[in-house]
Each structure stands twice: as C-alpha cells, then as structure tokens.
Short mmCIF file of C-alpha atoms and ligand atoms in Angstrom, two decimals:
data_model
loop_
_atom_site.label_atom_id
_atom_site.label_comp_id
_atom_site.label_asym_id
_atom_site.label_seq_id
_atom_site.Cartn_x
_atom_site.Cartn_y
_atom_site.Cartn_z
CA ASP A 1 7.37 -6.24 31.32
CA THR A 2 5.03 -8.47 29.33
CA VAL A 3 1.90 -6.90 27.85
CA LEU A 4 0.62 -9.94 25.96
CA GLN A 5 1.25 -13.59 26.67
CA ILE A 6 -0.11 -16.55 24.78
CA ASP A 7 0.30 -19.81 26.62
CA GLY A 8 -0.27 -23.23 25.08
CA VAL A 9 -3.07 -22.01 22.83
CA ARG A 10 -4.89 -24.56 20.69
CA LYS A 11 -7.43 -23.79 18.02
CA HIS A 12 -9.01 -26.05 15.44
CA TYR A 13 -11.66 -25.62 12.78
CA LYS A 14 -13.95 -28.23 11.31
CA GLN A 15 -14.17 -28.27 7.54
CA GLY A 16 -16.66 -30.92 6.56
CA ASP A 17 -15.32 -34.17 7.96
CA ASN A 18 -11.83 -32.78 8.39
CA ILE A 19 -10.40 -31.19 11.48
CA LEU A 20 -7.90 -28.46 10.79
CA SER A 21 -5.58 -28.03 13.71
CA ILE A 22 -4.38 -24.45 13.24
CA LEU A 23 -2.78 -23.59 16.58
CA ASN A 24 -1.22 -26.49 18.39
CA GLY A 25 0.07 -25.35 21.76
CA ALA A 26 1.24 -21.94 20.56
CA ASP A 27 3.28 -19.78 22.95
CA PHE A 28 4.14 -16.15 22.37
CA THR A 29 5.24 -13.23 24.51
CA LEU A 30 5.11 -9.55 23.60
CA ARG A 31 7.03 -7.16 25.83
CA LYS A 32 6.23 -3.51 26.49
CA GLY A 33 7.35 -1.27 23.63
CA GLU A 34 8.29 -4.21 21.41
CA THR A 35 7.25 -4.51 17.77
CA VAL A 36 7.02 -7.98 16.21
CA ALA A 37 6.35 -8.99 12.61
CA LEU A 38 4.30 -12.14 12.02
CA VAL A 39 5.34 -13.54 8.65
CA ALA A 40 3.91 -16.87 7.50
CA PRO A 41 2.32 -18.33 4.37
CA SER A 42 -1.36 -17.92 3.67
CA GLY A 43 -3.40 -20.41 5.70
CA ALA A 44 -0.71 -20.84 8.37
CA GLY A 45 -2.95 -19.31 11.05
CA LYS A 46 -1.89 -15.66 11.30
CA SER A 47 -5.44 -14.31 11.49
CA THR A 48 -6.41 -17.04 13.93
CA LEU A 49 -3.48 -16.16 16.20
CA LEU A 50 -4.31 -12.44 16.04
CA HIS A 51 -8.01 -13.05 16.73
CA VAL A 52 -7.22 -15.23 19.73
CA ALA A 53 -4.63 -12.72 20.98
CA GLY A 54 -7.15 -9.90 20.49
CA LEU A 55 -9.84 -11.73 22.49
CA LEU A 56 -12.01 -11.87 19.38
CA GLU A 57 -12.03 -15.67 19.32
CA HIS A 58 -11.88 -18.20 22.14
CA PRO A 59 -9.02 -20.70 22.02
CA ASP A 60 -9.96 -24.39 22.50
CA ALA A 61 -7.29 -24.60 25.17
CA GLY A 62 -4.54 -22.46 26.63
CA GLU A 63 -4.59 -18.98 28.04
CA VAL A 64 -4.19 -15.41 26.82
CA PHE A 65 -2.85 -12.94 29.37
CA VAL A 66 -3.27 -9.25 28.65
CA ASN A 67 -1.18 -7.00 30.86
CA GLY A 68 -0.74 -9.94 33.23
CA ARG A 69 -4.45 -10.74 33.53
CA ALA A 70 -5.85 -14.06 32.37
CA SER A 71 -8.72 -13.67 29.92
CA SER A 72 -10.26 -17.14 29.91
CA GLY A 73 -12.21 -17.00 33.15
CA LEU A 74 -13.82 -13.65 32.38
CA SER A 75 -17.45 -13.03 31.53
CA ASP A 76 -18.13 -11.88 27.98
CA ASP A 77 -18.68 -8.34 29.27
CA ALA A 78 -15.41 -8.31 31.19
CA ARG A 79 -13.54 -9.69 28.20
CA THR A 80 -15.05 -7.03 25.95
CA ALA A 81 -14.04 -4.35 28.44
CA MET A 82 -10.50 -5.73 28.50
CA ARG A 83 -10.37 -5.74 24.72
CA ARG A 84 -11.65 -2.18 24.46
CA SER A 85 -9.23 -0.76 26.98
CA ASP A 86 -6.07 -2.73 26.19
CA ILE A 87 -6.15 -3.82 22.57
CA GLY A 88 -6.26 -2.02 19.25
CA PHE A 89 -7.00 -4.00 16.10
CA VAL A 90 -6.33 -3.10 12.47
CA TYR A 91 -7.65 -5.20 9.61
CA GLN A 92 -6.63 -5.38 5.98
CA PHE A 93 -9.91 -3.64 5.14
CA HIS A 94 -10.52 -0.44 7.08
CA HIS A 95 -14.10 -1.01 8.37
CA LEU A 96 -14.64 2.73 8.81
CA LEU A 97 -18.24 3.87 9.23
CA PRO A 98 -19.19 5.35 5.84
CA GLU A 99 -21.64 7.98 7.06
CA PHE A 100 -19.12 9.59 9.43
CA THR A 101 -16.08 11.75 8.72
CA ALA A 102 -12.53 10.60 9.40
CA LEU A 103 -12.49 12.70 12.55
CA GLU A 104 -15.80 11.29 13.79
CA ASN A 105 -14.62 7.73 13.09
CA VAL A 106 -11.59 8.29 15.31
CA MET A 107 -13.68 10.04 17.99
CA MET A 108 -16.27 7.25 18.15
CA PRO A 109 -14.44 4.68 20.34
CA GLN A 110 -13.49 7.46 22.76
CA MET A 111 -17.08 8.72 23.02
CA ILE A 112 -18.23 5.14 23.67
CA ALA A 113 -15.57 4.93 26.39
CA GLY A 114 -17.10 8.03 27.99
CA LEU A 115 -14.76 10.84 26.95
CA SER A 116 -16.22 14.29 26.36
CA GLN A 117 -16.71 15.39 22.77
CA ILE A 118 -14.03 18.06 23.16
CA ALA A 119 -11.45 15.67 24.58
CA ALA A 120 -12.25 13.03 21.96
CA SER A 121 -12.02 15.52 19.15
CA GLU A 122 -8.67 16.91 20.34
CA ARG A 123 -7.16 13.46 20.62
CA ALA A 124 -8.62 12.39 17.28
CA ARG A 125 -7.04 15.40 15.55
CA GLN A 126 -3.70 14.65 17.13
CA LEU A 127 -3.81 11.00 16.02
CA LEU A 128 -4.83 11.96 12.49
CA ASP A 129 -1.88 14.37 12.44
CA TYR A 130 0.48 11.62 13.61
CA MET A 131 -0.84 9.47 10.76
CA ARG A 132 -0.26 12.43 8.39
CA ILE A 133 -3.92 12.60 7.46
CA GLY A 134 -5.05 15.59 9.53
CA HIS A 135 -5.77 17.58 6.37
CA ARG A 136 -8.52 15.06 5.46
CA ALA A 137 -10.23 15.03 8.88
CA GLU A 138 -13.58 16.33 7.61
CA HIS A 139 -13.85 13.85 4.73
CA ARG A 140 -15.91 10.69 4.69
CA PRO A 141 -14.21 7.37 3.88
CA ALA A 142 -15.54 7.26 0.31
CA GLU A 143 -13.75 10.55 -0.40
CA LEU A 144 -10.41 9.13 0.71
CA SER A 145 -7.90 6.98 -1.15
CA GLY A 146 -7.13 3.46 0.06
CA GLY A 147 -3.97 4.62 1.80
CA GLU A 148 -5.80 7.49 3.46
CA GLN A 149 -8.61 5.22 4.65
CA GLN A 150 -6.11 2.86 6.20
CA ARG A 151 -4.29 5.74 7.96
CA VAL A 152 -7.63 6.78 9.49
CA ALA A 153 -8.36 3.18 10.55
CA ILE A 154 -4.97 2.99 12.26
CA ALA A 155 -5.61 6.27 14.09
CA ARG A 156 -8.97 4.90 15.21
CA SER A 157 -7.46 1.62 16.44
CA VAL A 158 -5.28 3.45 18.97
CA SER A 159 -7.80 6.13 19.93
CA ASN A 160 -8.41 4.60 23.37
CA ALA A 161 -4.67 4.34 24.04
CA PRO A 162 -4.40 0.54 24.06
CA LEU A 163 -1.32 -1.29 25.33
CA VAL A 164 -1.16 -3.62 22.37
CA LEU A 165 -1.76 -3.06 18.69
CA LEU A 166 -2.64 -6.13 16.62
CA ALA A 167 -2.69 -5.68 12.87
CA ASP A 168 -3.67 -8.23 10.23
CA GLU A 169 -1.88 -7.29 7.01
CA PRO A 170 -2.71 -3.61 7.54
CA THR A 171 -1.15 -2.59 4.23
CA GLY A 172 -2.01 -5.75 2.29
CA ASN A 173 -4.50 -4.01 0.01
CA LEU A 174 -2.21 -1.12 -0.92
CA ASP A 175 0.30 -0.72 -3.70
CA PRO A 176 3.92 -1.00 -2.48
CA GLY A 177 4.63 2.74 -2.43
CA THR A 178 1.48 3.57 -0.48
CA ALA A 179 2.05 0.58 1.82
CA GLY A 180 5.52 1.86 2.72
CA TYR A 181 4.22 5.33 3.46
CA VAL A 182 1.31 4.08 5.58
CA PHE A 183 3.56 1.69 7.45
CA GLU A 184 6.11 4.41 8.24
CA ALA A 185 3.34 6.47 9.82
CA LEU A 186 2.10 3.41 11.72
CA GLU A 187 5.57 2.67 13.04
CA ALA A 188 6.14 6.29 14.12
CA LEU A 189 2.81 6.23 15.95
CA VAL A 190 3.63 2.96 17.70
CA ARG A 191 7.07 4.18 18.81
CA GLN A 192 5.72 7.59 19.83
CA SER A 193 3.02 6.05 22.04
CA GLY A 194 5.25 3.35 23.52
CA LEU A 195 2.80 0.78 22.14
CA SER A 196 3.61 -2.88 21.63
CA ALA A 197 2.63 -4.32 18.28
CA LEU A 198 2.19 -7.67 16.59
CA ILE A 199 1.74 -7.14 12.87
CA ALA A 200 1.07 -9.80 10.26
CA THR A 201 2.61 -8.87 6.95
CA HIS A 202 3.85 -10.38 3.69
CA ASN A 203 5.98 -7.31 3.07
CA HIS A 204 9.60 -8.10 3.92
CA GLU A 205 10.67 -4.48 3.93
CA ILE A 206 8.00 -3.76 6.53
CA ALA A 207 8.96 -6.84 8.56
CA SER A 208 12.59 -5.70 8.63
CA LEU A 209 11.59 -2.47 10.40
CA MET A 210 10.25 -4.38 13.40
CA ASP A 211 12.27 -5.42 16.45
CA ARG A 212 11.69 -9.12 15.94
CA ARG A 213 10.14 -11.54 13.55
CA VAL A 214 8.12 -14.70 14.23
CA THR A 215 6.37 -17.25 12.07
CA ILE A 216 3.89 -20.11 12.55
CA GLU A 217 5.15 -23.64 11.97
CA ASP A 218 3.04 -26.73 12.69
CA GLY A 219 0.70 -24.63 14.79
CA GLN A 220 3.45 -23.17 16.94
CA VAL A 221 4.90 -19.68 17.03
CA VAL A 222 8.63 -19.79 16.36
CA GLU A 223 11.30 -17.16 15.76
CA GLY A 224 11.42 -16.54 12.01
P1 ADP B 1 -3.69 -16.89 7.62
O1 ADP B 1 -4.15 -15.64 8.29
O2 ADP B 1 -2.28 -17.25 7.99
O3 ADP B 1 -3.90 -16.90 6.14
P2 ADP B 1 -6.00 -18.10 8.94
O4 ADP B 1 -5.77 -18.03 10.39
O5 ADP B 1 -6.91 -17.11 8.32
O6 ADP B 1 -4.56 -18.12 8.19
O7 ADP B 1 -6.55 -19.53 8.55
C1 ADP B 1 -5.88 -20.75 8.85
C2 ADP B 1 -6.68 -21.90 8.28
O8 ADP B 1 -7.88 -22.05 9.01
C3 ADP B 1 -7.07 -21.74 6.83
O9 ADP B 1 -6.92 -23.00 6.21
C4 ADP B 1 -8.51 -21.34 6.89
O10 ADP B 1 -9.20 -21.80 5.77
C5 ADP B 1 -8.99 -22.02 8.15
N1 ADP B 1 -10.07 -21.26 8.82
C6 ADP B 1 -9.96 -20.01 9.31
N2 ADP B 1 -11.11 -19.62 9.89
C7 ADP B 1 -11.98 -20.67 9.76
C8 ADP B 1 -13.34 -20.89 10.14
N3 ADP B 1 -14.04 -19.95 10.79
N4 ADP B 1 -13.89 -22.08 9.83
C9 ADP B 1 -13.19 -23.03 9.17
N5 ADP B 1 -11.90 -22.88 8.79
C10 ADP B 1 -11.30 -21.72 9.07
P1 ADP B 2 -2.58 7.21 -1.36
O1 ADP B 2 -1.15 7.15 -1.83
O2 ADP B 2 -2.72 7.84 -0.01
O3 ADP B 2 -3.35 5.95 -1.53
P2 ADP B 2 -3.69 8.16 -3.88
O4 ADP B 2 -2.49 8.16 -4.77
O5 ADP B 2 -4.69 7.09 -4.03
O6 ADP B 2 -3.23 8.30 -2.34
O7 ADP B 2 -4.43 9.57 -4.00
C1 ADP B 2 -3.67 10.77 -4.00
C2 ADP B 2 -4.52 11.92 -3.45
O8 ADP B 2 -5.71 12.08 -4.22
C3 ADP B 2 -4.98 11.64 -2.05
O9 ADP B 2 -4.05 12.08 -1.07
C4 ADP B 2 -6.27 12.40 -1.97
O10 ADP B 2 -6.03 13.73 -1.53
C5 ADP B 2 -6.80 12.41 -3.37
N1 ADP B 2 -7.90 11.44 -3.55
C6 ADP B 2 -7.77 10.12 -3.83
N2 ADP B 2 -8.96 9.51 -3.98
C7 ADP B 2 -9.90 10.47 -3.81
C8 ADP B 2 -11.34 10.49 -3.82
N3 ADP B 2 -12.08 9.39 -4.06
N4 ADP B 2 -11.96 11.67 -3.59
C9 ADP B 2 -11.25 12.78 -3.33
N5 ADP B 2 -9.91 12.83 -3.30
C10 ADP B 2 -9.22 11.69 -3.53
#
C-alpha cells in the first residue's frame, strides 16, 4: 500500500563552478496512513527532496511514483493534475492570498478543481474546525497570528483531499508553544483523514510523534 515512492533520485545544483550533488540515488517509500519525520541539518537537501517528491522540481535521474503511477513521462499538464489531486504541500511561510478570508483561501483550490461554492464552503469550514481555527474563518491573513495563519495554510493544503501531505518545516517560524499546538492539530487532521505525511522538522518533540523518522546522509534517505 505505497502512496509515494522515490526511486534512485538524483538532483544537483550548480553554484558558480561547483556542482552540488544534493540527492545521490535517494530511495524512499511512504505507505498509506504512515507519518514520517524528515530530520536533517540545514543544507542536507530536505527541501529538495520534498520538492522532487511533490512534483515541484524535476529530478536529474530516477523516478517518483505517486499512488503507483510514474511521474517522469507525463506532460507538464498531466503532472500538474497529478500534483493537484494527490499531493498537499505546506511551506514554512503560509503563502495565503492576502485579499481573501481564511475560509475563501481554503475554498479556492476546491473551486479551481470544479466543486460548487456550497460544497467547497462546507468542506472548508470543516477543515478549519479540525485545525481549531473555525472561529477565525471570516478573517483575512493579516488579521491572524502566525500560528493561526499556519493552521489555515494546513487546512488549505488538504482541501482537495490529497493522498500525501508534504510539509517543509511547517512550524519552523513559530515559537515552541504555538508550534506544538499547530502540530497537534496537523497530526489529528492527518490521522483523521487517513493521510500519509512526510514532514521536515527540526523539532524533536514533533518528530517523536510520527510513526518513523528518516534523515538525509550523503544524498541518500536513511532511517534516522
Ligand atoms: P535543506 O532543506 O535541508 O536545508 P535544501 O534542499 O534547501 O536543504 O538545499 C540543499 C543545498 O542545495 C543547499 O546547499 C542549497 O544552498 C542548495 N540549493 C538549493 N536550491 C538551489 C538552487 N535552486 N540553486 C543552487 N543551489 C541550491
Ligand atoms: P498563536 O498562538 O495562534 O500564534 P497569538 O498568541 O499570536 O496566537 O495570538 C493570540 C490571539 O490573539 C489569537 O488567537 C488571535 O485571536 C489574536 N490575534 C493575534 N494577532 C492578531 C491580529 N493581528 N489581529 C487580530 N487578532 C489577533
């Protein structure tokens, strides 16, 4: 029951005359319902791995399978469709649209996917409630605290019911108390929806709540 499989992925960047080999034949498997913490030092390649896994960046070599389907041979449109239907992504910074309310931000991906306004709004309210932020649904991002903004961003990331949630230090900008609270809500949401999640974090308390822990060593994903 594998929802995400990374197979022999290589990725390098050029920095001036240097070639940085970040992923060097990385393999990783995420099973249905599993939550995995990705804990590695800054610069190890966590964001790179998440971006490749989330079909946001092309690997130089190797393959990413999402729900058993290879992504490399797809057209850009097909890959985008796959990403929109199967993958939710949360960043360290929320990237909410400032001119829209929390509710509208969570409705947006569903409206783009073709849901009716009523259906999108009902689901958005439910997700905001799960993230314990339903009472702020009518507020715009600037009226929300950092922790509240991030709870809205998490609700939005799963609004199209993806199979896989990828999160890049989702609580990295928050103070420890707020981070714990936001992460608890995130974890409850993931478990409730039977989602699988790969979450990069520096927070060891957060990592200990996940089923499994991996790290990146010499460009490979290893149990950590
Ligand atoms: P982490 O998320 O673990 O901090 P990243 O995946 O962001 O690591 O980055 C790994 C390395 O690759 C870093 O040294 C970073 O500077 C470099 N890097 C990341 N993206 C690029 C890019 N677009 N161009 C050049 N170098 C990059
Ligand atoms: P969090 O722990 O969620 O980050 P804070 O301690 O930053 O929350 O804020 C506590 C409460 O103050 C929030 O739940 C919110 O109701 C309110 N609040 C914070 N920032 C703002 C703001 N810019 N405008 C209106 N209300 C705010």
